[in-house]
Coordinates of C-alpha atoms in Angstrom, one line a residue:
Chain A
X1 CA 80.6 -15.4 193.5
X2 CA 82.2 -14.6 190.2
X3 CA 81.5 -11.2 188.8
X4 CA 83.1 -9.2 185.9
X5 CA 82.6 -5.6 184.7
X6 CA 82.6 -5.0 181.0
X7 CA 85.8 -6.7 179.9
X8 CA 87.9 -5.9 176.9
X9 CA 91.0 -7.8 175.6
X10 CA 92.9 -7.3 172.3
X11 CA 95.6 -9.8 171.3
X12 CA 98.8 -8.1 170.1
X13 CA 99.2 -7.7 166.4
X14 CA 102.5 -9.7 166.8
X15 CA 100.6 -12.5 169.0
X16 CA 102.4 -15.9 169.1
X17 CA 98.9 -17.4 168.3
X18 CA 98.6 -16.4 164.5
X19 CA 94.7 -16.9 164.2
X20 CA 94.4 -14.7 167.3
X21 CA 96.6 -11.7 166.0
X22 CA 94.7 -8.4 166.6
X23 CA 91.7 -10.4 167.9
X24 CA 89.6 -8.1 170.2
X25 CA 87.0 -9.5 172.8
X26 CA 84.6 -7.3 174.4
X27 CA 82.0 -8.6 176.9
X28 CA 79.1 -7.2 179.1
X29 CA 79.1 -7.9 182.8
X30 CA 78.4 -11.2 184.2
X31 CA 77.7 -12.8 187.6
X32 CA 77.7 -16.4 188.6
X33 CA 76.7 -17.3 192.2
X34 CA 78.6 -19.8 194.4
X35 CA 77.5 -23.3 193.4
X36 CA 76.2 -21.9 190.2
X37 CA 77.1 -22.9 186.6
X38 CA 77.4 -20.9 183.3
X39 CA 77.7 -22.0 179.9
X40 CA 79.4 -20.1 177.1
X41 CA 78.3 -20.8 173.7
X42 CA 79.2 -19.4 170.5
X43 CA 81.1 -20.5 167.2
X44 CA 84.8 -21.4 167.0
X45 CA 86.7 -18.4 167.4
X46 CA 84.3 -16.0 169.0
X47 CA 86.3 -15.7 172.1
X48 CA 85.1 -18.5 174.6
X49 CA 88.4 -19.7 175.6
X50 CA 89.8 -16.0 175.6
X51 CA 87.2 -15.4 178.3
X52 CA 87.9 -18.4 180.3
X53 CA 91.7 -17.3 180.3
X54 CA 90.6 -13.9 181.6
X55 CA 88.3 -15.7 184.3
X56 CA 91.2 -18.0 185.3
X57 CA 93.8 -15.2 185.6
X58 CA 96.0 -16.5 182.9
X59 CA 95.5 -13.3 180.9
X60 CA 94.7 -9.6 182.4
X61 CA 92.0 -7.7 180.4
X62 CA 93.0 -4.5 179.0
X63 CA 89.9 -2.9 180.7
X64 CA 87.4 -4.1 183.1
X65 CA 87.8 -6.0 186.3
X66 CA 87.3 -9.8 187.0
X67 CA 86.6 -10.3 190.8
X68 CA 86.1 -13.7 192.7
X69 CA 84.8 -13.3 196.1
X70 CA 86.7 -10.4 197.4
X71 CA 89.7 -10.9 195.3
X72 CA 90.2 -8.7 192.2
X73 CA 92.2 -10.6 189.7
X74 CA 92.9 -7.7 187.2
X75 CA 94.8 -6.1 190.2
X76 CA 96.9 -9.1 191.2
X77 CA 100.6 -9.6 190.5
X78 CA 101.5 -12.3 188.0
X79 CA 102.8 -14.6 191.0
X80 CA 99.6 -13.8 192.9
X81 CA 97.4 -14.7 189.9
X82 CA 99.5 -18.0 189.5
X83 CA 99.0 -18.9 192.9
X84 CA 95.3 -18.0 192.6
X85 CA 95.0 -20.3 189.5
X86 CA 96.7 -23.2 191.2
X87 CA 94.9 -23.1 194.5
X88 CA 91.4 -21.8 193.6
X89 CA 90.9 -22.5 189.8
X90 CA 90.4 -26.0 188.2
X91 CA 91.2 -25.9 184.4
X92 CA 90.0 -28.8 182.1
X93 CA 91.6 -27.9 178.7
X94 CA 90.1 -28.3 175.3
X95 CA 92.6 -31.0 174.4
X96 CA 93.0 -32.2 177.9
X97 CA 96.9 -31.5 178.0
X98 CA 98.1 -34.5 180.0
X99 CA 101.6 -34.9 180.3
X100 CA 102.8 -37.9 178.0
X101 CA 105.7 -38.9 180.1
X102 CA 103.5 -39.3 183.5
X103 CA 101.1 -42.0 184.3
X104 CA 97.2 -41.0 184.9
X105 CA 98.0 -40.8 188.7
X106 CA 101.0 -38.6 188.4
X107 CA 99.0 -36.4 185.9
X108 CA 96.2 -35.9 188.4
X109 CA 98.9 -35.0 191.0
X110 CA 100.9 -32.8 188.7
X111 CA 99.5 -29.5 190.4
X112 CA 101.1 -30.7 193.6
X113 CA 104.4 -30.9 192.0
X114 CA 104.4 -27.6 190.4
X115 CA 103.2 -25.3 193.3
X116 CA 104.4 -25.5 197.0
X117 CA 100.9 -24.3 198.1
X118 CA 99.6 -27.9 197.1
X119 CA 101.8 -30.4 199.1
X120 CA 102.1 -34.0 197.6
X121 CA 101.3 -36.0 200.5
X122 CA 99.1 -38.8 201.5
X123 CA 96.0 -36.8 201.6
X124 CA 96.6 -35.7 198.2
X125 CA 97.3 -39.2 196.7
X126 CA 94.1 -40.4 198.4
X127 CA 92.2 -37.5 197.0
X128 CA 93.4 -38.4 193.4
X129 CA 92.5 -42.0 193.9
X130 CA 89.2 -41.2 195.0
X131 CA 88.5 -38.6 192.4
X132 CA 89.6 -41.4 189.9
X133 CA 87.3 -43.8 191.4
X134 CA 84.3 -41.5 191.3
X135 CA 85.2 -40.9 187.6
X136 CA 85.6 -44.6 186.8
X137 CA 89.3 -44.4 185.9
X138 CA 90.8 -45.9 189.2
X139 CA 91.9 -49.0 187.4
X140 CA 94.0 -47.1 184.9
X141 CA 95.9 -44.9 187.2
X142 CA 99.3 -46.5 186.2
X143 CA 98.9 -46.2 182.5
X144 CA 100.5 -43.3 180.3
X145 CA 98.1 -41.2 178.4
X146 CA 98.9 -42.7 175.1
X147 CA 97.5 -46.0 176.5
X148 CA 94.1 -44.4 177.3
X149 CA 91.0 -43.8 175.3
X150 CA 89.7 -40.4 174.5
X151 CA 87.1 -40.6 177.1
X152 CA 89.6 -41.9 179.7
X153 CA 91.8 -39.0 179.2
X154 CA 89.2 -36.4 179.4
X155 CA 88.2 -37.9 182.8
X156 CA 91.9 -37.7 183.9
X157 CA 92.0 -34.0 182.9
X158 CA 88.9 -33.4 184.9
X159 CA 90.2 -35.3 188.0
X160 CA 93.3 -33.1 187.7
X161 CA 91.4 -30.0 187.5
X162 CA 89.3 -31.0 190.9
X163 CA 92.2 -32.1 192.8
X164 CA 93.0 -29.0 194.9
X165 CA 89.1 -28.7 195.5
X166 CA 88.9 -25.5 193.4
X167 CA 86.2 -22.9 194.1
X168 CA 86.2 -22.1 190.3
X169 CA 86.0 -24.8 187.7
X170 CA 86.8 -23.6 184.2
X171 CA 86.4 -26.3 181.3
X172 CA 86.9 -25.6 177.7
X173 CA 84.8 -27.9 175.3
X174 CA 85.2 -30.7 178.0
X175 CA 83.0 -32.9 176.2
X176 CA 84.4 -32.5 172.5
X177 CA 84.9 -35.9 170.5
X178 CA 82.4 -37.9 173.0
X179 CA 79.1 -39.5 171.9
X180 CA 75.8 -37.8 173.3
X181 CA 75.5 -40.1 176.2
X182 CA 79.3 -39.7 177.0
X183 CA 78.8 -36.0 176.9
X184 CA 75.8 -36.0 179.2
X185 CA 77.6 -38.4 181.7
X186 CA 80.7 -36.5 182.0
X187 CA 78.9 -33.3 182.4
X188 CA 76.7 -34.6 185.3
X189 CA 79.6 -36.1 186.9
X190 CA 81.5 -32.9 186.7
X191 CA 78.5 -30.9 188.1
X192 CA 78.1 -33.6 191.0
X193 CA 81.7 -33.3 191.9
X194 CA 81.4 -29.5 191.7
X195 CA 78.5 -29.4 193.9
X196 CA 80.2 -31.3 196.7
X197 CA 82.8 -28.6 197.0
X198 CA 80.4 -25.7 196.1
X199 CA 82.4 -24.6 193.1
X200 CA 81.2 -22.1 190.1
X201 CA 81.4 -24.2 187.1
X202 CA 81.9 -22.4 183.8
X203 CA 82.0 -24.3 180.6
X204 CA 82.7 -23.2 177.1
X205 CA 81.0 -25.3 174.6
X206 CA 79.3 -25.1 171.1
X207 CA 76.9 -28.1 171.9
X208 CA 73.6 -26.6 172.2
X209 CA 72.1 -29.9 173.5
X210 CA 74.0 -29.4 176.8
X211 CA 72.8 -26.0 177.6
X212 CA 69.6 -27.0 179.8
X213 CA 72.0 -28.5 182.3
X214 CA 73.3 -25.0 183.0
X215 CA 72.0 -22.4 185.3
X216 CA 72.9 -19.7 182.9
X217 CA 73.9 -19.4 179.4
X218 CA 76.1 -16.7 177.5
X219 CA 75.5 -16.8 173.7
X220 CA 78.5 -14.8 172.5
X221 CA 76.7 -14.1 169.2
X222 CA 73.4 -12.8 170.9
X223 CA 74.6 -11.5 174.1
X224 CA 78.2 -9.9 173.4
X225 CA 77.5 -8.9 169.6
X226 CA 78.3 -5.2 169.4
Chain B
X1 CA 109.7 -22.1 192.8
X2 CA 109.5 -25.8 192.4
X3 CA 110.8 -28.2 195.1
X4 CA 114.1 -29.8 194.0
X5 CA 112.7 -33.3 194.4
X6 CA 109.7 -32.6 192.3
X7 CA 111.6 -31.0 189.5
X8 CA 114.0 -34.1 189.7
X9 CA 111.0 -36.4 189.7
X10 CA 109.4 -34.8 186.7
X11 CA 112.8 -34.6 185.0
X12 CA 113.6 -38.4 185.6
X13 CA 110.3 -39.4 184.2
X14 CA 110.6 -37.2 181.2
X15 CA 114.3 -38.8 180.6
X16 CA 112.9 -42.2 181.0
X17 CA 109.8 -41.7 178.7
X18 CA 112.4 -40.5 175.9
X19 CA 115.0 -43.2 176.7
X20 CA 116.7 -43.2 173.2
X21 CA 116.9 -39.5 172.9
X22 CA 118.2 -39.3 176.5
X23 CA 120.6 -42.0 176.1
X24 CA 122.2 -40.5 173.0
X25 CA 122.7 -37.1 174.3
X26 CA 124.2 -38.6 177.7
X27 CA 126.5 -40.7 175.6
X28 CA 127.4 -37.6 173.4
X29 CA 127.9 -35.5 176.5
X30 CA 130.1 -38.3 178.1
X31 CA 132.4 -38.8 175.0
X32 CA 132.9 -35.2 174.5
X33 CA 133.9 -34.7 178.1
X34 CA 135.3 -38.2 178.7
X35 CA 137.5 -38.9 175.7
X36 CA 139.8 -36.1 176.3
X37 CA 139.9 -36.8 180.0
X38 CA 140.7 -40.5 179.3
X39 CA 143.4 -39.8 177.0
X40 CA 145.1 -37.4 179.0
X41 CA 145.0 -39.6 182.3
X42 CA 146.2 -42.6 180.0
X43 CA 149.0 -40.6 178.4
X44 CA 149.8 -38.9 181.8
X45 CA 150.1 -42.3 183.6
X46 CA 152.0 -43.8 180.7
X47 CA 154.6 -41.0 180.8
X48 CA 154.9 -41.1 184.3
X49 CA 155.7 -44.9 184.0
X50 CA 158.3 -44.3 181.4
X51 CA 160.0 -41.5 183.2
X52 CA 160.0 -43.6 186.5
X53 CA 161.6 -46.6 184.4
X54 CA 164.1 -44.2 183.0
X55 CA 165.1 -42.9 186.5
X56 CA 165.4 -46.2 187.8
X57 CA 168.3 -46.7 185.5
X58 CA 171.0 -44.1 185.9
X59 CA 173.1 -44.9 182.9
X60 CA 173.1 -47.0 179.8
X61 CA 176.3 -47.9 177.6
X62 CA 175.7 -49.3 174.1
X63 CA 177.0 -48.9 170.6
X64 CA 176.9 -45.5 168.8
X65 CA 173.5 -44.7 167.2
X66 CA 170.3 -43.6 168.2
X67 CA 170.3 -42.7 171.9
X68 CA 166.4 -43.3 172.1
X69 CA 166.6 -46.8 170.4
X70 CA 169.3 -48.0 173.0
X71 CA 167.2 -46.5 176.0
X72 CA 163.8 -48.1 174.7
X73 CA 165.8 -51.5 173.8
X74 CA 167.6 -51.6 177.1
X75 CA 164.7 -50.5 179.4
X76 CA 161.7 -52.2 177.5
X77 CA 163.6 -55.0 175.9
X78 CA 162.3 -53.9 172.7
X79 CA 163.1 -55.3 169.4
X80 CA 165.0 -54.6 167.0
X81 CA 168.1 -54.9 169.4
X82 CA 170.6 -52.2 169.2
X83 CA 173.9 -52.9 167.3
X84 CA 176.0 -55.5 169.5
X85 CA 179.5 -55.1 171.0
X86 CA 181.9 -57.3 172.8
X87 CA 181.1 -58.3 176.4
X88 CA 184.8 -57.3 177.1
X89 CA 183.7 -53.7 177.4
X90 CA 181.5 -55.0 180.3
X91 CA 184.4 -56.6 181.9
X92 CA 186.4 -53.4 181.6
X93 CA 183.6 -51.2 182.9
X94 CA 182.7 -53.4 185.8
X95 CA 186.3 -53.5 187.0
X96 CA 187.1 -49.8 186.5
X97 CA 183.8 -48.6 187.9
X98 CA 182.6 -48.2 191.4
X99 CA 179.0 -49.4 191.4
X100 CA 176.9 -52.0 189.6
X101 CA 177.2 -53.1 186.0
X102 CA 174.8 -55.3 184.2
X103 CA 175.1 -56.8 180.8
X104 CA 172.1 -57.1 178.6
X105 CA 171.6 -59.5 175.6
X106 CA 168.6 -58.7 173.4
X107 CA 167.0 -59.5 170.4
X108 CA 165.5 -63.1 170.9
X109 CA 162.1 -64.1 171.9
X110 CA 160.6 -67.2 173.4
X111 CA 156.9 -67.6 172.7
X112 CA 156.7 -64.0 171.6
X113 CA 158.0 -62.7 174.8
X114 CA 161.4 -60.9 175.0
X115 CA 164.2 -63.0 175.8
X116 CA 166.7 -61.1 178.1
X117 CA 170.2 -62.5 178.7
X118 CA 171.7 -61.1 181.8
X119 CA 173.5 -61.7 185.0
X120 CA 171.8 -62.1 188.5
X121 CA 172.8 -58.5 189.3
X122 CA 169.9 -57.3 187.3
X123 CA 167.5 -58.6 189.5
X124 CA 169.5 -56.9 192.7
X125 CA 169.7 -53.6 190.9
X126 CA 166.2 -53.5 190.2
X127 CA 165.2 -54.7 193.5
X128 CA 163.1 -57.5 192.0
X129 CA 161.7 -60.3 194.1
X130 CA 160.8 -63.9 193.2
X131 CA 157.2 -64.9 193.6
X132 CA 158.0 -68.5 193.0
X133 CA 160.9 -70.8 192.6
X134 CA 164.5 -69.8 192.3
X135 CA 166.7 -67.6 189.8
X136 CA 168.6 -69.3 186.9
X137 CA 171.8 -71.1 188.1
X138 CA 173.0 -73.1 185.0
X139 CA 172.8 -72.8 181.0
X140 CA 169.0 -73.5 179.8
X141 CA 167.2 -72.2 182.6
X142 CA 165.0 -69.2 182.8
X143 CA 163.0 -66.8 185.1
X144 CA 159.7 -65.4 183.9
X145 CA 158.1 -62.2 184.4
X146 CA 154.8 -62.0 186.2
X147 CA 152.8 -61.5 183.1
X148 CA 154.7 -63.9 180.9
X149 CA 154.4 -66.5 183.7
X150 CA 150.5 -66.1 183.7
X151 CA 150.5 -66.5 180.0
X152 CA 153.0 -69.3 179.6
X153 CA 152.4 -71.4 182.5
X154 CA 148.8 -71.6 182.9
X155 CA 148.7 -75.0 181.6
X156 CA 151.3 -76.2 183.9
X157 CA 154.1 -75.9 181.6
X158 CA 157.6 -76.2 183.2
X159 CA 159.5 -75.3 180.0
X160 CA 159.3 -73.1 177.1
X161 CA 161.0 -72.9 173.5
X162 CA 162.6 -70.0 172.2
X163 CA 161.2 -68.8 168.9
X164 CA 163.1 -69.6 165.7
X165 CA 164.8 -66.4 164.4
X166 CA 163.8 -67.6 160.8
X167 CA 161.6 -70.9 160.6
X168 CA 162.0 -71.1 156.8
X169 CA 165.8 -71.3 157.1
X170 CA 166.5 -75.0 157.5
X171 CA 170.3 -74.2 158.1
X172 CA 169.4 -71.6 160.9
X173 CA 169.7 -71.8 164.4
X174 CA 167.7 -74.7 166.4
X175 CA 165.3 -73.3 169.1
X176 CA 166.5 -74.0 172.6
X177 CA 164.2 -75.5 175.1
X178 CA 164.5 -73.7 178.3
X179 CA 163.3 -75.0 182.1
X180 CA 161.4 -72.6 184.0
X181 CA 163.0 -72.5 187.4
X182 CA 161.3 -69.3 188.9
X183 CA 158.6 -66.6 188.5
X184 CA 159.2 -63.1 189.4
X185 CA 156.7 -60.8 191.7
X186 CA 155.0 -58.3 189.4
X187 CA 156.8 -54.9 189.1
X188 CA 154.1 -53.4 186.9
X189 CA 157.1 -52.6 184.5
X190 CA 158.3 -54.0 181.2
X191 CA 160.2 -56.8 183.2
X192 CA 156.8 -58.3 183.8
X193 CA 156.7 -59.4 180.2
X194 CA 160.2 -60.7 179.8
X195 CA 161.7 -64.0 180.2
X196 CA 165.3 -63.7 181.8
X197 CA 168.1 -66.2 181.1
X198 CA 171.9 -66.1 182.0
X199 CA 173.8 -64.2 179.2
X200 CA 175.4 -67.7 178.4
X201 CA 172.2 -69.3 177.9
X202 CA 171.5 -66.4 175.5
X203 CA 174.8 -67.0 173.5
X204 CA 173.6 -70.7 173.3
X205 CA 170.4 -69.5 171.8
X206 CA 172.4 -67.4 169.4
X207 CA 174.4 -70.4 168.4
X208 CA 177.6 -69.4 169.8
X209 CA 177.5 -72.2 172.2
X210 CA 176.4 -75.7 171.8
X211 CA 176.5 -79.3 173.0
X212 CA 176.9 -82.5 171.7
X213 CA 174.0 -84.8 172.4
X214 CA 174.3 -88.4 172.6
X215 CA 170.9 -88.8 171.2
X216 CA 169.6 -92.0 169.8
X217 CA 169.2 -91.6 166.2
X218 CA 168.6 -93.5 163.0
X219 CA 171.6 -95.5 161.8
X220 CA 171.2 -94.7 158.2
X221 CA 171.6 -90.7 157.7
X222 CA 169.2 -91.1 154.8
X223 CA 166.4 -92.3 157.0
X224 CA 164.0 -90.0 158.9
X225 CA 162.5 -92.8 161.0
X226 CA 163.9 -95.9 162.4
X227 CA 164.2 -98.3 165.2
X228 CA 166.9 -98.5 167.8
X229 CA 166.7 -101.3 170.7
X230 CA 163.2 -101.8 169.9
X231 CA 161.8 -98.2 170.1
X232 CA 161.2 -95.7 167.4
X233 CA 163.8 -92.8 166.9
X234 CA 164.0 -90.0 164.4
X235 CA 166.7 -88.4 162.4
X236 CA 168.6 -85.4 163.7
X237 CA 167.3 -83.7 160.7
X238 CA 163.8 -83.7 162.4
X239 CA 165.0 -82.2 165.7
X240 CA 162.7 -79.1 166.3
X241 CA 164.6 -77.8 169.3
X242 CA 167.9 -78.3 171.4
X243 CA 167.7 -79.1 175.2
X244 CA 170.1 -78.8 177.8
X245 CA 169.8 -81.6 180.3
X246 CA 172.0 -82.6 183.2
X247 CA 173.2 -85.3 181.0
X248 CA 174.1 -83.0 178.0
X249 CA 175.3 -79.9 180.3
X250 CA 178.6 -80.9 180.4
X251 CA 179.1 -81.2 176.6
X252 CA 178.0 -77.7 176.1
X253 CA 180.8 -75.3 175.4
X254 CA 181.5 -72.0 173.4
X255 CA 183.9 -71.5 170.5
X256 CA 186.1 -68.5 170.3
X257 CA 187.3 -65.6 172.7
X258 CA 184.6 -65.2 175.4
X259 CA 185.5 -61.5 175.6
X260 CA 184.2 -61.1 172.2
X261 CA 181.0 -62.7 172.6
X262 CA 178.2 -60.1 172.0
X263 CA 176.0 -58.1 174.4
X264 CA 173.6 -55.2 173.3
X265 CA 173.8 -53.0 176.2
X266 CA 175.3 -52.4 179.7
X267 CA 173.1 -50.9 182.6
X268 CA 175.1 -48.7 184.9
X269 CA 174.2 -47.9 188.5
X270 CA 177.2 -45.9 189.7
X271 CA 178.0 -45.7 193.3
X272 CA 177.4 -42.0 193.4
X273 CA 176.5 -38.9 191.4
X274 CA 180.6 -38.1 191.2
X275 CA 181.2 -41.6 189.8
X276 CA 178.2 -40.9 187.1
X277 CA 179.7 -37.7 186.1
X278 CA 183.2 -39.1 185.8
X279 CA 181.6 -42.1 183.7
X280 CA 180.1 -39.7 181.4
X281 CA 183.1 -37.6 180.9
X282 CA 185.2 -40.7 180.2
X283 CA 182.8 -41.7 177.5
X284 CA 182.9 -38.3 175.8
X285 CA 186.7 -38.7 174.9
X286 CA 187.3 -39.0 171.3
X287 CA 188.0 -42.6 170.1
X288 CA 185.6 -44.3 172.6
X289 CA 183.8 -47.0 170.7
X290 CA 180.9 -46.9 172.8
X291 CA 178.4 -44.2 173.8
X292 CA 176.9 -43.5 177.4
X293 CA 173.3 -42.2 177.7
X294 CA 171.3 -41.0 180.6
X295 CA 168.0 -42.5 180.1
X296 CA 166.1 -39.7 182.0
X297 CA 167.4 -37.2 179.5
X298 CA 166.5 -39.5 176.4
X299 CA 163.1 -40.2 177.6
X300 CA 162.4 -36.6 178.4
X301 CA 163.2 -35.9 174.6
X302 CA 160.8 -38.5 173.6
X303 CA 158.1 -37.3 176.0
X304 CA 158.3 -33.7 174.7
X305 CA 157.4 -35.2 171.3
X306 CA 154.5 -37.3 172.7
X307 CA 153.3 -34.0 174.6
X308 CA 153.3 -32.2 171.3
X309 CA 151.2 -34.7 169.8
X310 CA 148.8 -34.6 172.8
X311 CA 148.4 -30.8 172.3
X312 CA 147.3 -31.6 168.7
X313 CA 144.9 -34.0 170.0
X314 CA 143.6 -31.5 172.4
X315 CA 143.0 -29.1 169.7
X316 CA 141.2 -31.8 167.9
X317 CA 139.0 -32.9 170.7
X318 CA 138.1 -29.1 171.3
X319 CA 137.0 -28.8 167.8
X320 CA 134.9 -32.1 168.1
X321 CA 133.7 -31.2 171.4
X322 CA 132.4 -27.8 170.4
X323 CA 130.7 -29.4 167.3
X324 CA 129.2 -32.1 169.4
X325 CA 128.1 -29.7 172.2
X326 CA 126.3 -27.6 169.4
X327 CA 124.5 -30.7 168.3
X328 CA 123.6 -31.8 171.6
X329 CA 122.2 -28.1 172.4
X330 CA 120.2 -28.3 169.2
X331 CA 118.8 -31.5 170.5
X332 CA 117.8 -30.4 173.7
X333 CA 116.4 -27.3 172.1
X334 CA 114.2 -29.3 169.6
X335 CA 113.2 -31.5 172.4
X336 CA 112.0 -28.5 174.5
X337 CA 110.2 -27.4 171.4
X338 CA 108.6 -30.6 171.0
X339 CA 107.5 -30.7 174.6
X340 CA 106.3 -27.0 174.2
X341 CA 102.6 -27.9 174.9
X342 CA 103.5 -29.8 178.1
X343 CA 105.5 -26.9 179.4
X344 CA 102.7 -24.4 178.5
X345 CA 100.3 -26.7 180.2
X346 CA 102.3 -26.5 183.4
X347 CA 102.5 -22.5 183.0
X348 CA 98.7 -22.5 182.5
X349 CA 98.1 -24.7 185.5
X350 CA 99.9 -22.0 187.5
X351 CA 103.6 -22.9 187.2
X352 CA 105.8 -20.0 187.0
X353 CA 108.3 -19.9 184.0
X354 CA 111.2 -20.3 186.8
X355 CA 109.5 -23.6 187.9
X356 CA 109.5 -24.8 184.0
X357 CA 113.0 -23.8 183.8
X358 CA 113.8 -25.6 187.0
X359 CA 112.5 -28.9 185.4
X360 CA 114.5 -28.3 182.3
X361 CA 117.6 -27.6 184.4
X362 CA 116.9 -30.7 186.6
X363 CA 116.7 -32.9 183.3
X364 CA 120.0 -31.3 182.3
X365 CA 121.6 -31.9 185.8
X366 CA 120.7 -35.6 185.5
X367 CA 122.0 -36.0 182.1
X368 CA 125.3 -34.6 183.2
X369 CA 125.5 -36.7 186.4
X370 CA 124.9 -39.8 184.2
X371 CA 127.3 -38.6 181.6
X372 CA 129.6 -37.8 184.5
X373 CA 129.1 -41.4 185.9
X374 CA 129.9 -42.8 182.3
X375 CA 133.0 -40.8 182.4
X376 CA 134.2 -41.9 185.8
X377 CA 133.4 -45.7 184.8
X378 CA 135.6 -45.0 181.6
X379 CA 138.4 -43.7 183.7
X380 CA 138.2 -46.5 186.1
X381 CA 138.3 -49.0 183.3
X382 CA 141.1 -47.4 181.5
X383 CA 143.3 -47.3 184.5
X384 CA 144.5 -51.2 184.0
X385 CA 145.2 -50.0 180.3
X386 CA 148.3 -47.7 181.4
X387 CA 151.0 -50.5 180.6
X388 CA 149.1 -51.0 177.2
X389 CA 149.7 -47.1 176.6
X390 CA 153.3 -47.4 177.9
X391 CA 154.0 -50.1 175.5
X392 CA 152.3 -48.2 172.5
X393 CA 154.2 -45.2 173.2
X394 CA 157.7 -46.9 173.4
X395 CA 157.3 -49.5 170.6
X396 CA 157.5 -46.9 167.8

C-alpha cells in the first residue's frame, strides 16, 4: 500500500530547473491499495511530475511522509532511496528517456547494468524479451531509439520500467503524443502487466478521456487547491 | 557502485555510437602523448647508433679543418669529402704505428651510393662479414653493402657504373663500369649503403689511372658510327663509360708518384691505449700537416647540440600538448553536457553519481587505452626508421 501524509515540497530559489524556481507543492493525504491505480490530473506545471518524484523517492519532501508498505521513504538515506527506486519502483518518463547509444534490448536491460541488486543474467534477458513480446516490440530489440517510432519508444520505456517487476509503477504522461486508440491500448497493456505482478500504478496525465480506467483520480486543481 | 564490466560495456557502446568524436579525441590524445615519445625514442636510438659508430673507430687522421666534417665524412662516407692529402702519410703512419691503419678515398658515388676506396683491412678492422661472393681483388671490382646490394642488384645486375661528376662537361672523367664480386652482410651502419672498391680503383675513377683499350672504333674520326668487319661500331666520342676487363687490365696504369695520390682520411685502430695517446701527442706537434681526431669526442659535441634542439622541441611539444589536452578536455566536457539527459536518466532510475562517474571514467580509460595502442604502434613502426634519423642527424 502506498500512503502519504500532507506533503510539502518547495524548489529552491536557485533551482537548476528555471521554470520550477521557488515553486511549492502542497498535497493532501492519499492512499492507494496494492494492485490499485491512481491518476493524477491537472494542467501543465501544477506539480504532477513533482509529486511522482516524491513518491519514487527521487526527491525528499520538506514536510510530510511517503510510506510504501512498511518502508518510510522520507526517512531513508540517499543510497537506500536509490536502491528502493531501482528495485521497487518502475519509472516511465514523459519523454521516454531511452539511451541513444544503446539498442532497445540494452535500454530495457539498463537497470541491470546500473545496480548490483538487479543482476544481468539469462533470466533478466528472457524477462526483457518476454516484456517486449507482450508490448509488440520484440522484432525491434536490435534497433537504436532513433530507428524507432514514437509509439515504439514509448513501449520500450514501459518495458524498461517493468523489467524489475516493480511494486510501484509511476508513469509521467506515458500516452502523450499517441492517437486515442494508441493511448487506450498502451494504458490497458500497462494495467494488464501491472496487475500480473500486483503493482500499484500511478499515472500523471492531463487527458481526461483516460480517467475512467483508473481506480482513483486526484485532480490537482480541485483536490489540492489551497 | 557499478560493476566494471557494465561500466565498460556502456562506455564502449557510447564510444562506438559517437565514432567520429571518439576517434578524434583518441587521435588527439595519441598525438599529444605519442609524438614526443616517438621523437625522443628515435633521437635516442639515432644518437646511440651514432656514438656506437664513433666509438668503433678510435682515431681518424685527415686534413686540417672541421673535426666534425672529417668524422662525419670518414664514418658515414658523406659528401662533400674532406680536403685530400697524399697517401704517403698513410704509408708513413702504417709503418710507424702499432695497430691497423686504413686509408679512405671518398667523394665519388655510383648510382647515388657512396663509393669508398679503401683496402681489405677496412673489413677486418670493422669485423664485417661477406654475405655473398668475395672481396675485391683487382681493379674494377666492387663489394656492395647490404642495402646497396638490395637496391642495385634486384634485377640481377652484376655490374654498376659510377656517377659522372659533371655530366655536362664533355671533357670530364668518364664513369667507370664496376664488376660486383661480393655483398657484405648487414651491419646496420652506414656501411650498408656504401659501395667499396680498392683505393686504386677509386684513383681510376678520379682519372689518375687509365687504360688503353683496343676497342673497335670507326676508321674516320669524324664519323660517329661506322662498320668494321661487317658489324656496327661507334666512335670513341660516344663512349659512356670505361670498363676494366681481363683483356684491358694489363694496360691500366697510373701516372706520377704513387705516394702523392690522394686519400681523404685514415682510420686508425691503435694496438693499445698507450699507442693511441702517443699518436695523438705526435699530431699535436707544430708543423704537422694533418690533424688527428677522436671520433667519440667530436660526436659527443655534435650530440650535445642535438640534445639542445631536442630540449627546445620538448618545450614546443609541452606547449602544444597542454593546448591540445585543454581542447580534448573541452570536447569531453561538452560531450558530457550533450549527454546530460542520458546521465540524468541513469540517476533518476536509481544509479548513484559515482556509478555515472564510473561510466564516464570507463569511457576515458577506453580512450586512453586506444590512444596508448596507437602510440605503441607508432613506436613499433618508427623503430626501423632509426637509420633514417641517423642519416638526417649526420647529413647536415
